[in-house]
Short mmCIF file of C-alpha atoms and ligand atoms in Angstrom, two decimals:
data_model
loop_
_atom_site.label_atom_id
_atom_site.label_comp_id
_atom_site.label_asym_id
_atom_site.label_seq_id
_atom_site.Cartn_x
_atom_site.Cartn_y
_atom_site.Cartn_z
CA MET W 10 4.96 -42.29 -135.67
CA THR W 11 7.41 -44.93 -137.18
CA VAL W 12 9.46 -46.39 -134.52
CA PRO W 13 13.13 -46.24 -134.95
CA THR W 14 15.60 -49.17 -135.09
CA LEU W 15 18.80 -48.67 -133.14
CA THR W 16 22.29 -50.05 -134.20
CA HIS W 17 25.57 -51.09 -132.83
CA PHE W 18 28.56 -48.93 -132.70
CA ALA W 19 31.91 -50.20 -134.06
CA GLY W 20 34.96 -48.71 -135.91
CA GLY W 21 33.78 -45.05 -135.00
CA ARG W 22 30.35 -45.25 -136.44
CA ARG W 23 26.78 -46.80 -136.04
CA LEU W 24 26.93 -50.10 -137.35
CA ALA W 25 23.72 -51.83 -138.69
CA ALA W 26 22.94 -55.15 -137.24
CA HIS W 27 23.32 -58.39 -139.11
CA SER W 28 21.17 -60.28 -136.64
CA THR W 29 17.14 -59.91 -137.22
CA ARG W 30 16.27 -60.38 -133.66
CA THR W 31 15.19 -57.23 -131.77
CA ALA W 32 13.69 -56.19 -128.42
CA PRO W 33 11.43 -53.38 -127.85
CA VAL W 34 12.65 -50.42 -125.72
CA TYR W 35 9.81 -48.85 -123.73
CA ASP W 36 9.25 -45.09 -122.87
CA PRO W 37 8.12 -46.06 -119.28
CA ALA W 38 5.94 -42.94 -118.77
CA THR W 39 3.73 -43.89 -121.53
CA GLY W 40 4.19 -47.67 -121.81
CA SER W 41 4.71 -47.27 -125.70
CA VAL W 42 7.49 -48.83 -127.71
CA ALA W 43 9.97 -46.18 -128.40
CA ALA W 44 12.51 -48.06 -130.26
CA HIS W 45 13.57 -51.61 -131.46
CA LEU W 46 16.96 -52.71 -130.35
CA PRO W 47 18.94 -55.26 -132.37
CA LEU W 48 20.03 -58.30 -130.38
CA ALA W 49 23.76 -59.23 -131.71
CA ASP W 50 24.22 -62.74 -133.18
CA ALA W 51 27.80 -64.11 -133.34
CA THR W 52 28.24 -62.27 -136.98
CA ASP W 53 27.68 -58.80 -135.10
CA ALA W 54 30.08 -59.72 -132.08
CA ARG W 55 32.51 -60.86 -134.41
CA ARG W 56 32.52 -57.65 -136.34
CA VAL W 57 32.74 -55.39 -133.27
CA ILE W 58 35.15 -57.63 -131.19
CA ASP W 59 37.61 -57.29 -134.51
CA ASP W 60 37.25 -53.75 -134.89
CA ALA W 61 38.27 -53.17 -131.27
CA ALA W 62 41.14 -55.73 -131.51
CA ALA W 63 42.51 -53.83 -134.71
CA ALA W 64 42.38 -50.48 -132.75
CA ALA W 65 44.01 -51.95 -129.56
CA PRO W 66 48.04 -51.90 -130.42
CA ALA W 67 48.11 -48.40 -131.63
CA TRP W 68 45.84 -47.18 -128.73
CA GLY W 69 47.93 -48.90 -126.12
CA GLN W 70 51.12 -47.62 -127.55
CA ARG W 71 50.00 -43.95 -127.43
CA SER W 72 51.40 -42.01 -124.51
CA ALA W 73 49.39 -41.80 -121.34
CA SER W 74 49.07 -37.93 -121.57
CA ASP W 75 48.16 -38.37 -125.22
CA ARG W 76 45.12 -40.51 -124.22
CA ALA W 77 44.40 -38.23 -121.35
CA GLN W 78 44.00 -35.43 -123.84
CA VAL W 79 41.10 -37.49 -125.53
CA LEU W 80 39.47 -38.04 -122.24
CA PHE W 81 39.54 -34.27 -121.06
CA LYS W 82 37.87 -33.41 -124.38
CA PHE W 83 35.33 -36.39 -124.06
CA ARG W 84 34.44 -34.90 -120.73
CA GLU W 85 34.04 -31.35 -122.15
CA LEU W 86 31.63 -32.81 -124.83
CA CYS W 87 29.75 -34.83 -122.34
CA LEU W 88 28.90 -31.75 -120.42
CA ALA W 89 28.22 -29.54 -123.43
CA HIS W 90 25.49 -32.19 -124.30
CA ARG W 91 24.46 -32.80 -120.59
CA ASP W 92 20.85 -31.84 -121.00
CA GLU W 93 20.57 -34.14 -124.09
CA ILE W 94 22.09 -37.05 -122.47
CA ALA W 95 19.85 -36.66 -119.23
CA ARG W 96 16.85 -36.65 -121.46
CA LEU W 97 17.75 -39.88 -123.14
CA ILE W 98 18.32 -41.64 -119.69
CA SER W 99 15.04 -40.26 -118.36
CA ASN W 100 13.00 -41.17 -121.56
CA GLU W 101 14.07 -44.85 -121.46
CA HIS W 102 14.73 -45.37 -117.78
CA GLY W 103 12.14 -43.24 -116.06
CA LYS W 104 14.26 -41.52 -113.59
CA VAL W 105 13.71 -37.72 -113.03
CA LEU W 106 15.92 -35.35 -114.89
CA ALA W 107 17.90 -34.29 -111.80
CA ASP W 108 18.77 -37.95 -111.07
CA ALA W 109 19.78 -38.39 -114.73
CA ARG W 110 22.13 -35.27 -114.59
CA GLY W 111 23.38 -36.54 -111.32
CA GLU W 112 24.36 -40.03 -112.58
CA LEU W 113 26.17 -38.54 -115.73
CA GLN W 114 27.90 -36.20 -113.01
CA ARG W 115 29.29 -39.12 -110.88
CA GLY W 116 30.33 -41.02 -114.06
CA LEU W 117 32.12 -38.10 -115.31
CA GLU W 118 33.84 -37.83 -112.06
CA VAL W 119 35.49 -41.17 -113.07
CA VAL W 120 36.40 -39.68 -116.28
CA GLU W 121 38.09 -36.88 -114.47
CA PHE W 122 39.92 -39.26 -112.19
CA ALA W 123 41.28 -41.31 -115.21
CA CYS W 124 42.59 -37.89 -116.99
CA GLY W 125 45.30 -38.14 -114.33
CA ILE W 126 46.49 -41.45 -115.90
CA PRO W 127 50.12 -40.28 -116.49
CA HIS W 128 50.38 -40.21 -112.80
CA LEU W 129 48.37 -43.02 -112.01
CA MET W 130 50.19 -45.54 -114.35
CA LYS W 131 53.50 -44.70 -112.85
CA GLY W 132 55.54 -47.86 -112.01
CA GLU W 133 58.16 -48.42 -109.39
CA PHE W 134 61.92 -48.04 -109.66
CA SER W 135 64.70 -49.60 -107.51
CA ASP W 136 68.19 -48.46 -108.09
CA GLY W 137 70.91 -50.89 -107.61
CA VAL W 138 69.22 -53.85 -106.28
CA SER W 139 72.45 -55.75 -106.65
CA ARG W 140 75.94 -54.67 -108.11
CA GLY W 141 75.15 -52.65 -111.28
CA ILE W 142 71.63 -54.18 -111.52
CA ASP W 143 68.48 -51.98 -111.52
CA MET W 144 64.91 -52.91 -111.23
CA HIS W 145 61.56 -51.41 -112.56
CA SER W 146 57.82 -52.22 -112.95
CA LEU W 147 55.52 -50.97 -115.34
CA ARG W 148 51.80 -51.28 -116.24
CA GLN W 149 50.74 -52.21 -119.63
CA PRO W 150 47.04 -52.35 -120.98
CA LEU W 151 45.44 -55.88 -121.44
CA GLY W 152 44.06 -55.17 -125.37
CA VAL W 153 40.38 -55.72 -125.66
CA VAL W 154 38.10 -55.59 -122.53
CA ALA W 155 34.48 -56.08 -122.33
CA ALA W 156 31.95 -53.87 -120.25
CA ILE W 157 28.66 -55.57 -119.64
CA THR W 158 26.31 -52.86 -117.56
CA PRO W 159 22.75 -52.79 -116.02
CA PHE W 160 19.73 -50.76 -116.81
CA ASN W 161 19.65 -48.50 -113.76
CA PHE W 162 22.64 -46.31 -114.42
CA PRO W 163 23.00 -46.08 -118.25
CA ALA W 164 25.59 -43.45 -118.10
CA MET W 165 27.35 -43.83 -114.82
CA VAL W 166 28.22 -47.51 -114.69
CA PRO W 167 29.55 -47.47 -118.17
CA LEU W 168 31.58 -44.60 -117.29
CA TRP W 169 33.15 -46.13 -114.39
CA MET W 170 34.42 -48.67 -116.62
CA LEU W 171 35.31 -46.71 -119.92
CA GLY W 172 37.16 -44.03 -117.90
CA PRO W 173 40.01 -46.12 -116.62
CA ALA W 174 39.94 -48.94 -119.16
CA LEU W 175 40.56 -46.27 -122.26
CA ALA W 176 42.78 -44.02 -120.10
CA THR W 177 44.94 -47.21 -119.38
CA GLY W 178 45.14 -47.85 -123.19
CA ASN W 179 42.63 -50.54 -123.82
CA CYS W 180 39.76 -50.79 -126.19
CA VAL W 181 36.35 -51.12 -125.05
CA VAL W 182 33.34 -53.37 -126.11
CA LEU W 183 30.41 -51.97 -124.14
CA LYS W 184 27.41 -54.39 -124.04
CA PRO W 185 24.81 -51.95 -122.48
CA SER W 186 21.28 -53.05 -121.02
CA GLU W 187 18.69 -53.69 -123.49
CA ARG W 188 16.43 -51.28 -121.74
CA ASP W 189 18.08 -48.14 -122.15
CA PRO W 190 20.68 -48.49 -124.97
CA SER W 191 20.43 -44.74 -126.50
CA CYS W 192 22.74 -43.08 -123.74
CA PRO W 193 25.60 -45.40 -124.19
CA LEU W 194 25.33 -45.08 -128.04
CA ARG W 195 25.33 -41.30 -127.58
CA LEU W 196 28.66 -41.55 -125.45
CA ALA W 197 30.38 -43.67 -128.04
CA GLU W 198 29.44 -40.89 -130.58
CA LEU W 199 30.90 -38.17 -128.43
CA TRP W 200 33.98 -40.19 -127.63
CA SER W 201 34.55 -40.19 -131.58
CA GLU W 202 33.75 -36.67 -131.86
CA ALA W 203 36.50 -36.00 -129.03
CA GLY W 204 39.05 -37.58 -131.17
CA GLY W 205 38.89 -41.26 -129.81
CA PRO W 206 40.21 -43.40 -132.71
CA PRO W 207 37.84 -45.69 -134.50
CA GLY W 208 37.55 -49.19 -132.53
CA THR W 209 38.77 -47.87 -129.10
CA PHE W 210 34.91 -47.49 -127.87
CA ASN W 211 32.43 -49.82 -129.39
CA VAL W 212 29.00 -50.76 -128.41
CA LEU W 213 27.49 -54.19 -129.08
CA ASN W 214 23.74 -54.28 -128.30
CA GLY W 215 22.15 -57.56 -127.21
CA ASP W 216 21.07 -60.17 -124.61
CA LYS W 217 22.70 -63.50 -123.44
CA GLU W 218 23.94 -64.28 -126.86
CA ALA W 219 25.90 -61.18 -126.96
CA VAL W 220 27.28 -61.75 -123.45
CA ASP W 221 28.24 -65.34 -124.12
CA ALA W 222 30.28 -64.28 -127.19
CA LEU W 223 32.08 -61.74 -125.14
CA LEU W 224 32.81 -64.03 -122.32
CA THR W 225 34.20 -66.84 -124.48
CA ASP W 226 36.00 -64.66 -127.26
CA PRO W 227 39.78 -65.37 -127.10
CA LEU W 228 40.39 -61.83 -128.14
CA VAL W 229 38.60 -60.42 -125.05
CA GLN W 230 41.13 -60.21 -122.08
CA ALA W 231 38.84 -59.01 -119.37
CA VAL W 232 35.19 -58.68 -118.35
CA SER W 233 33.82 -55.93 -116.23
CA PHE W 234 30.19 -56.77 -115.22
CA VAL W 235 27.54 -55.03 -113.28
CA GLY W 236 24.17 -56.32 -112.75
CA SER W 237 22.06 -58.82 -110.63
CA THR W 238 23.81 -61.41 -108.48
CA PRO W 239 22.53 -64.69 -110.46
CA ILE W 240 23.86 -63.16 -113.73
CA ALA W 241 27.24 -61.81 -112.14
CA ARG W 242 27.85 -65.46 -110.60
CA TYR W 243 27.30 -66.64 -114.22
CA VAL W 244 29.67 -64.06 -115.68
CA HIS W 245 32.37 -64.51 -113.24
CA GLU W 246 32.23 -68.35 -113.48
CA THR W 247 32.04 -68.16 -117.32
CA ALA W 248 34.59 -65.53 -118.05
CA ALA W 249 37.05 -67.10 -115.59
CA LYS W 250 36.65 -70.84 -117.12
CA HIS W 251 37.76 -69.05 -120.24
CA GLY W 252 40.87 -67.56 -118.82
CA LYS W 253 39.76 -64.06 -118.49
CA ARG W 254 40.16 -61.47 -115.85
CA VAL W 255 36.79 -60.86 -114.36
CA GLN W 256 35.18 -58.55 -111.96
CA ALA W 257 31.42 -58.79 -111.41
CA MET W 258 29.29 -56.65 -109.22
CA GLY W 259 26.03 -58.06 -107.93
CA GLY W 260 22.83 -57.23 -106.27
CA ALA W 261 22.09 -55.58 -102.86
CA LYS W 262 19.75 -55.38 -99.87
CA ASN W 263 21.17 -52.28 -98.08
CA HIS W 264 20.23 -51.70 -94.44
CA CYS W 265 20.03 -48.68 -92.60
CA VAL W 266 20.39 -49.08 -88.58
CA VAL W 267 18.64 -46.42 -86.78
CA LEU W 268 19.59 -45.99 -83.09
CA PRO W 269 17.30 -44.67 -80.39
CA ASP W 270 19.60 -41.50 -80.25
CA ALA W 271 19.38 -40.82 -83.86
CA ASP W 272 18.17 -37.35 -85.31
CA LEU W 273 14.81 -38.57 -86.49
CA ALA W 274 14.17 -35.64 -88.79
CA GLN W 275 17.60 -36.20 -90.43
CA VAL W 276 16.86 -39.88 -90.60
CA THR W 277 13.53 -39.40 -92.28
CA ASP W 278 14.79 -37.05 -94.79
CA ALA W 279 17.63 -39.31 -95.73
CA LEU W 280 15.61 -42.45 -96.06
CA MET W 281 13.18 -40.66 -98.34
CA GLY W 282 15.86 -40.06 -100.82
CA ALA W 283 17.63 -43.31 -100.21
CA ALA W 284 14.58 -45.68 -100.36
CA TYR W 285 12.46 -43.77 -103.11
CA GLY W 286 14.93 -41.70 -105.21
CA SER W 287 15.01 -43.22 -108.73
CA ALA W 288 12.22 -45.28 -107.82
CA GLY W 289 14.38 -47.61 -105.50
CA GLU W 290 15.99 -48.80 -108.79
CA ARG W 291 19.65 -48.12 -107.41
CA CYS W 292 22.13 -50.72 -106.09
CA MET W 293 22.86 -48.35 -103.21
CA ALA W 294 19.20 -47.78 -102.40
CA ILE W 295 18.14 -48.42 -98.66
CA SER W 296 15.47 -51.05 -98.66
CA VAL W 297 15.57 -52.02 -95.04
CA ALA W 298 15.44 -49.69 -91.95
CA VAL W 299 16.38 -51.59 -88.77
CA VAL W 300 15.17 -49.70 -85.96
CA VAL W 301 16.31 -50.29 -82.43
CA GLY W 302 13.49 -50.02 -79.81
CA ASP W 303 9.56 -49.64 -80.64
CA GLU W 304 9.45 -45.88 -79.31
CA THR W 305 11.97 -45.03 -81.97
CA ALA W 306 10.25 -47.21 -84.49
CA ASP W 307 6.65 -45.91 -83.89
CA ALA W 308 8.00 -42.15 -84.22
CA LEU W 309 9.95 -43.00 -87.45
CA VAL W 310 7.09 -44.82 -89.18
CA ALA W 311 4.82 -41.93 -88.49
CA ARG W 312 7.15 -39.54 -89.92
CA LEU W 313 7.80 -41.64 -92.86
CA THR W 314 4.04 -42.35 -93.49
CA THR W 315 2.96 -38.95 -94.27
CA ARG W 316 5.99 -38.28 -96.58
CA VAL W 317 5.54 -41.51 -98.50
CA GLN W 318 1.90 -40.69 -98.91
CA ALA W 319 2.94 -37.21 -100.38
CA LEU W 320 5.47 -38.31 -102.94
CA ASP W 321 4.93 -36.79 -106.16
CA VAL W 322 4.96 -39.45 -108.92
CA GLY W 323 4.89 -38.21 -112.35
CA VAL W 324 6.35 -38.12 -115.91
CA PRO W 325 10.09 -37.74 -115.51
CA THR W 326 10.83 -34.92 -117.79
CA GLU W 327 7.64 -32.81 -116.83
CA GLY W 328 7.87 -30.72 -113.69
CA ASN W 329 10.09 -31.85 -111.03
CA PRO W 330 8.45 -34.93 -109.74
CA ASP W 331 10.00 -37.08 -106.81
CA MET W 332 9.73 -40.40 -108.81
CA GLY W 333 9.24 -41.18 -112.22
CA PRO W 334 7.78 -44.68 -113.63
CA ILE W 335 9.59 -48.21 -113.04
CA VAL W 336 11.69 -48.97 -116.01
CA THR W 337 9.46 -51.79 -117.49
CA GLY W 338 5.91 -53.15 -116.93
CA ALA W 339 7.25 -56.50 -115.98
CA GLN W 340 9.34 -55.04 -113.32
CA ARG W 341 6.57 -53.02 -112.16
CA ASP W 342 4.48 -56.32 -112.01
CA ARG W 343 7.40 -58.23 -110.14
CA ILE W 344 7.44 -55.39 -107.48
CA ALA W 345 3.69 -55.30 -107.14
CA GLY W 346 4.08 -59.21 -106.59
CA TYR W 347 6.39 -58.62 -103.81
CA ILE W 348 4.11 -56.34 -102.00
CA ALA W 349 1.35 -59.01 -102.24
CA ALA W 350 3.87 -61.45 -100.71
CA GLY W 351 4.64 -58.95 -97.99
CA VAL W 352 0.89 -58.99 -97.03
CA THR W 353 0.43 -62.58 -97.09
CA ALA W 354 3.53 -63.12 -95.11
CA GLY W 355 2.08 -60.81 -92.43
CA ALA W 356 3.95 -57.74 -92.60
CA THR W 357 2.06 -54.39 -91.94
CA LEU W 358 1.40 -52.43 -94.93
CA VAL W 359 1.46 -48.84 -93.99
CA VAL W 360 1.45 -47.17 -97.51
CA ASP W 361 0.52 -49.36 -100.48
CA GLY W 362 2.23 -48.01 -103.76
CA ARG W 363 -0.22 -49.99 -105.93
CA THR W 364 -3.13 -47.75 -104.78
CA HIS W 365 -1.46 -44.60 -106.29
CA PRO W 366 -3.64 -42.94 -108.85
CA ARG W 367 -0.86 -43.14 -111.36
CA SER W 368 -0.36 -46.83 -110.97
CA ALA W 369 -3.56 -47.20 -113.18
CA GLY W 370 -1.74 -46.25 -116.18
CA PRO W 371 -0.80 -45.20 -118.63
CA GLY W 372 3.06 -45.99 -118.24
CA PHE W 373 4.57 -48.21 -115.54
CA PHE W 374 4.01 -46.23 -112.54
CA LEU W 375 3.91 -47.31 -108.89
CA GLY W 376 3.58 -45.29 -105.69
CA GLY W 377 5.89 -45.50 -102.90
CA THR W 378 5.32 -48.52 -100.17
CA LEU W 379 6.07 -48.60 -96.58
CA PHE W 380 5.93 -51.88 -94.75
CA ASP W 381 6.33 -51.89 -90.96
CA ARG W 382 7.12 -54.98 -88.72
CA VAL W 383 8.73 -57.04 -91.44
CA THR W 384 10.82 -60.08 -90.28
CA ARG W 385 13.82 -61.82 -91.53
CA GLU W 386 12.15 -64.93 -92.98
CA MET W 387 9.76 -62.89 -95.43
CA SER W 388 10.66 -62.55 -98.96
CA ILE W 389 10.33 -58.75 -98.92
CA TYR W 390 13.23 -58.94 -96.48
CA GLN W 391 15.32 -61.42 -98.04
CA ASP W 392 15.04 -60.57 -101.72
CA GLU W 393 16.06 -57.71 -103.63
CA ILE W 394 13.20 -55.96 -104.88
CA PHE W 395 14.62 -52.93 -106.73
CA GLY W 396 11.69 -50.83 -106.51
CA PRO W 397 10.25 -48.02 -104.12
CA VAL W 398 9.40 -50.38 -101.22
CA LEU W 399 10.90 -49.69 -97.97
CA CYS W 400 10.73 -52.41 -95.15
CA VAL W 401 11.13 -51.47 -91.35
CA VAL W 402 12.44 -54.29 -89.23
CA ARG W 403 12.09 -53.84 -85.44
CA VAL W 404 15.04 -54.91 -83.41
CA ALA W 405 15.76 -54.65 -79.49
CA SER W 406 19.25 -53.86 -79.41
CA ALA W 407 22.41 -52.52 -81.58
CA ASP W 408 23.97 -55.85 -81.45
CA GLU W 409 20.75 -57.47 -82.96
CA ALA W 410 20.80 -54.82 -85.66
CA LEU W 411 24.36 -55.58 -86.41
CA ALA W 412 23.76 -59.28 -86.52
CA LEU W 413 20.75 -58.67 -89.10
CA CYS W 414 23.11 -56.71 -91.51
CA ASP W 415 25.81 -59.46 -91.14
CA THR W 416 23.74 -62.37 -91.93
CA HIS W 417 21.85 -61.05 -94.96
CA ARG W 418 23.55 -62.62 -98.15
CA TYR W 419 24.15 -59.16 -99.74
CA GLY W 420 26.83 -56.88 -98.39
CA ASN W 421 27.06 -53.77 -100.69
CA GLY W 422 26.10 -50.54 -98.50
CA VAL W 423 25.18 -50.02 -95.01
CA ALA W 424 24.37 -46.93 -92.98
CA ILE W 425 23.91 -46.38 -89.27
CA PHE W 426 22.15 -43.20 -87.70
CA THR W 427 23.20 -42.22 -84.22
CA ARG W 428 24.72 -39.10 -82.27
CA SER W 429 27.22 -41.66 -80.51
CA GLY W 430 30.58 -41.71 -81.91
CA GLY W 431 31.59 -44.64 -80.26
CA ALA W 432 28.52 -46.64 -81.48
CA ALA W 433 29.08 -45.63 -85.22
CA ARG W 434 32.91 -46.40 -85.06
CA ASP W 435 32.14 -49.73 -83.41
CA PHE W 436 29.51 -50.61 -86.13
CA ALA W 437 31.67 -49.34 -89.09
CA HIS W 438 34.69 -51.59 -87.93
CA ARG W 439 32.50 -54.76 -87.48
CA VAL W 440 29.92 -54.76 -90.04
CA ARG W 441 30.25 -57.06 -92.97
CA CYS W 442 29.77 -54.75 -95.69
CA GLY W 443 31.75 -53.08 -98.59
CA MET W 444 30.73 -49.47 -98.16
CA VAL W 445 29.49 -47.96 -94.75
CA GLY W 446 27.70 -44.47 -94.19
CA ILE W 447 27.73 -42.80 -90.64
CA ASN W 448 24.73 -40.46 -90.70
CA VAL W 449 24.75 -40.68 -94.59
CA ALA W 450 22.26 -43.09 -96.01
CA ILE W 451 23.98 -43.63 -99.66
CA PRO W 452 27.86 -44.02 -99.05
CA VAL W 453 28.94 -44.18 -102.75
CA PRO W 454 32.51 -43.65 -102.69
CA LEU W 455 33.92 -40.82 -104.73
CA ALA W 456 35.74 -41.70 -108.07
CA PHE W 457 39.34 -41.70 -106.15
CA TYR W 458 38.01 -44.29 -103.98
CA SER W 459 36.88 -47.73 -105.08
CA PHE W 460 33.31 -48.92 -105.20
CA GLY W 461 32.41 -52.45 -104.39
CA GLY W 462 30.34 -54.77 -101.81
CA TRP W 463 31.11 -57.78 -99.88
CA LYS W 464 29.50 -61.37 -99.76
CA GLN W 465 27.03 -61.89 -102.69
CA SER W 466 27.30 -58.47 -103.95
CA LEU W 467 30.77 -58.74 -105.61
CA PHE W 468 32.40 -61.62 -107.26
CA ALA W 469 35.97 -60.53 -107.89
CA ASP W 470 39.47 -59.32 -106.33
CA HIS W 471 38.88 -55.81 -107.61
CA ASN W 472 36.60 -52.94 -107.06
CA GLN W 473 35.34 -50.31 -109.74
CA HIS W 474 37.37 -47.09 -110.15
CA GLY W 475 39.89 -45.54 -107.81
CA MET W 476 43.19 -47.29 -108.01
CA ASP W 477 41.46 -50.61 -108.50
CA GLY W 478 40.32 -49.47 -111.81
CA VAL W 479 43.73 -49.04 -112.85
CA ARG W 480 44.92 -52.39 -111.63
CA VAL W 481 41.92 -54.41 -112.96
CA TYR W 482 42.68 -53.16 -116.62
CA THR W 483 46.36 -53.39 -116.64
CA ARG W 484 49.18 -56.04 -116.29
CA VAL W 485 52.43 -55.32 -114.31
CA LYS W 486 55.69 -56.08 -115.98
CA THR W 487 58.99 -56.04 -113.89
CA VAL W 488 62.15 -55.33 -115.69
CA THR W 489 65.66 -56.10 -114.30
CA THR W 490 68.49 -54.21 -116.08
CA ARG W 491 72.22 -54.72 -116.16
CA TRP W 492 74.44 -52.67 -118.43
CA PRO W 493 78.03 -53.29 -119.27
CA GLU W 494 80.10 -51.68 -116.63
CA GLY W 495 82.01 -48.59 -117.61
CA THR W 496 82.31 -44.73 -117.76
CA SER W 497 80.37 -42.72 -120.39
CA GLY W 498 82.23 -42.05 -123.73
P1 NAD Y 24 20.72 -57.80 -114.97
O1 NAD Y 24 21.55 -58.78 -114.39
O2 NAD Y 24 19.24 -58.42 -115.41
O3 NAD Y 24 21.40 -57.20 -116.36
C1 NAD Y 24 22.89 -56.86 -116.37
C2 NAD Y 24 23.47 -57.11 -117.78
O4 NAD Y 24 23.45 -58.50 -117.88
C3 NAD Y 24 22.69 -56.68 -118.69
O5 NAD Y 24 23.51 -56.12 -119.74
C4 NAD Y 24 22.02 -57.90 -119.36
O6 NAD Y 24 21.85 -57.78 -120.92
C5 NAD Y 24 22.71 -58.92 -119.06
N1 NAD Y 24 22.03 -60.28 -118.92
C6 NAD Y 24 20.75 -60.26 -118.47
N2 NAD Y 24 20.51 -61.59 -118.23
C7 NAD Y 24 21.69 -62.30 -118.78
C8 NAD Y 24 21.74 -63.80 -118.96
N3 NAD Y 24 20.96 -64.66 -118.60
N4 NAD Y 24 23.00 -64.05 -119.31
C9 NAD Y 24 23.86 -63.16 -119.88
N5 NAD Y 24 23.86 -61.88 -119.61
C10 NAD Y 24 22.68 -61.47 -119.13
O7 NAD Y 24 20.60 -56.51 -114.28
P2 NAD Y 24 19.59 -55.29 -114.45
O8 NAD Y 24 18.10 -55.69 -114.13
O9 NAD Y 24 20.09 -54.54 -115.62
O10 NAD Y 24 20.27 -54.35 -113.25
C11 NAD Y 24 19.64 -54.29 -112.00
C12 NAD Y 24 20.60 -55.09 -111.07
O11 NAD Y 24 21.94 -54.69 -111.26
C13 NAD Y 24 20.21 -55.00 -109.55
O12 NAD Y 24 20.67 -56.26 -109.05
C14 NAD Y 24 21.18 -54.27 -108.95
O13 NAD Y 24 21.32 -54.34 -107.72
C15 NAD Y 24 22.42 -54.41 -109.83
N6 NAD Y 24 23.41 -53.30 -109.74
C16 NAD Y 24 24.54 -53.53 -108.95
C17 NAD Y 24 25.63 -52.46 -108.91
C18 NAD Y 24 26.78 -52.80 -108.10
O14 NAD Y 24 27.79 -52.13 -108.14
N7 NAD Y 24 26.73 -53.79 -107.12
C19 NAD Y 24 25.41 -51.37 -109.57
C20 NAD Y 24 24.22 -51.35 -110.28
C21 NAD Y 24 23.35 -52.27 -110.33
#
């Protein structure tokens, strides 16, 4: 079978690449190359950015309700093609179909929120700030904005940015991950089909060269980035140096604190989903369980052990497995390397995902891994592994658990499980983290709230979606008005 070569998307259609550099896109369930992805050069970037810039004035001047009509239609088309899009995601990312459908749903919730843009973009008005003088403020689009996204949510994270950016009247150049580009390309086609004018939603495929073109091009007004922390820091610094507005979301190491009064059946269910769902390749995955007291830890580890051993690992589009493969062979090997490092450092390896029968191949599979007695200096505790590995850290008190969460360099999500309202409230108030769950392991804010972490999980002043999504893609203008005094007629 011939392996297809993918394209960019600009001016309302698929655009063959000028560059001859390519990267393989894998089917992680078989390990075979499913497509070749063009990696943009400066000529490709110029063409796509210019198409976006050409479309920006007219799109920005359309009424907000007019733009919302295109978003409504786009949402309908995405829902009509939900199964097709989910398959595109599963085939290149490796997450199971239910997770793929779920991420599309969460992304579309942001589009739904953005459909309310006529209300969301309303400015302020003050009548008579001085004699005969009124004042009002309004929000205007920026022009061309870049959206640079990670592999782990090829529908949801682009839609976090596309919804508010397009609704507020900007044209978007999306630079998706090299690992699963087919879903973003399909979204761009559906946007065109929905009536989105050519040049409003463009896709530039590529690697660092494409990203650097976007970070430095004078026509790009703002950059929204989601990915790992080292790249988020680089994007933030480089885009800011080139005078752009920038928001950059980074990595995570999300802790789940378990107090002795917690309902352990509930905790076990929640941790199985939060640590092993999507093979742990989620920025809100729980990768550390901080358990207060040895008695609670012994009981929880016993419950988790049987569940992790029983995880059904399989081809994501066949049957209904709990977990699919890891996105690439390199990432699978990186995770296996961390498991080896954990053993060397002295952690107790309770379940070893490397020994799962599927791990022998074909495909990039790895079973679930559970470590107990992990300590803070170990690399499996410090680093974001981004795989199906859960570390149990034992502590003596709730204060020690809080201190552990607070001193970790990441501060994306955190959860606490307890029956005590007072303990939960105190924890939620004091913890240095952007998103907190109380008996909820993955506290992802809904579209009408904002998503964002603290510390090295976010380099920006603005979060994603909610009202921050409107603010980050618009500028405020304030108009002071005085008319000649007199009566009408
Ligand atoms: P990544 O940082 O490798 O890639 C993200 C984007 O940056 C991609 O589009 C990629 O092409 C580009 N990129 C990669 N290397 C680059 C370089 N040297 N210079 C310029 N651009 C470069 O991230 P990933 O592996 O695709 O995604 C997983 C990471 O994303 C994890 O760290 C995860 O926690 C994070 N993530 C964070 C959030 C959040 O909201 N905080 C959400 C999802 C994922």
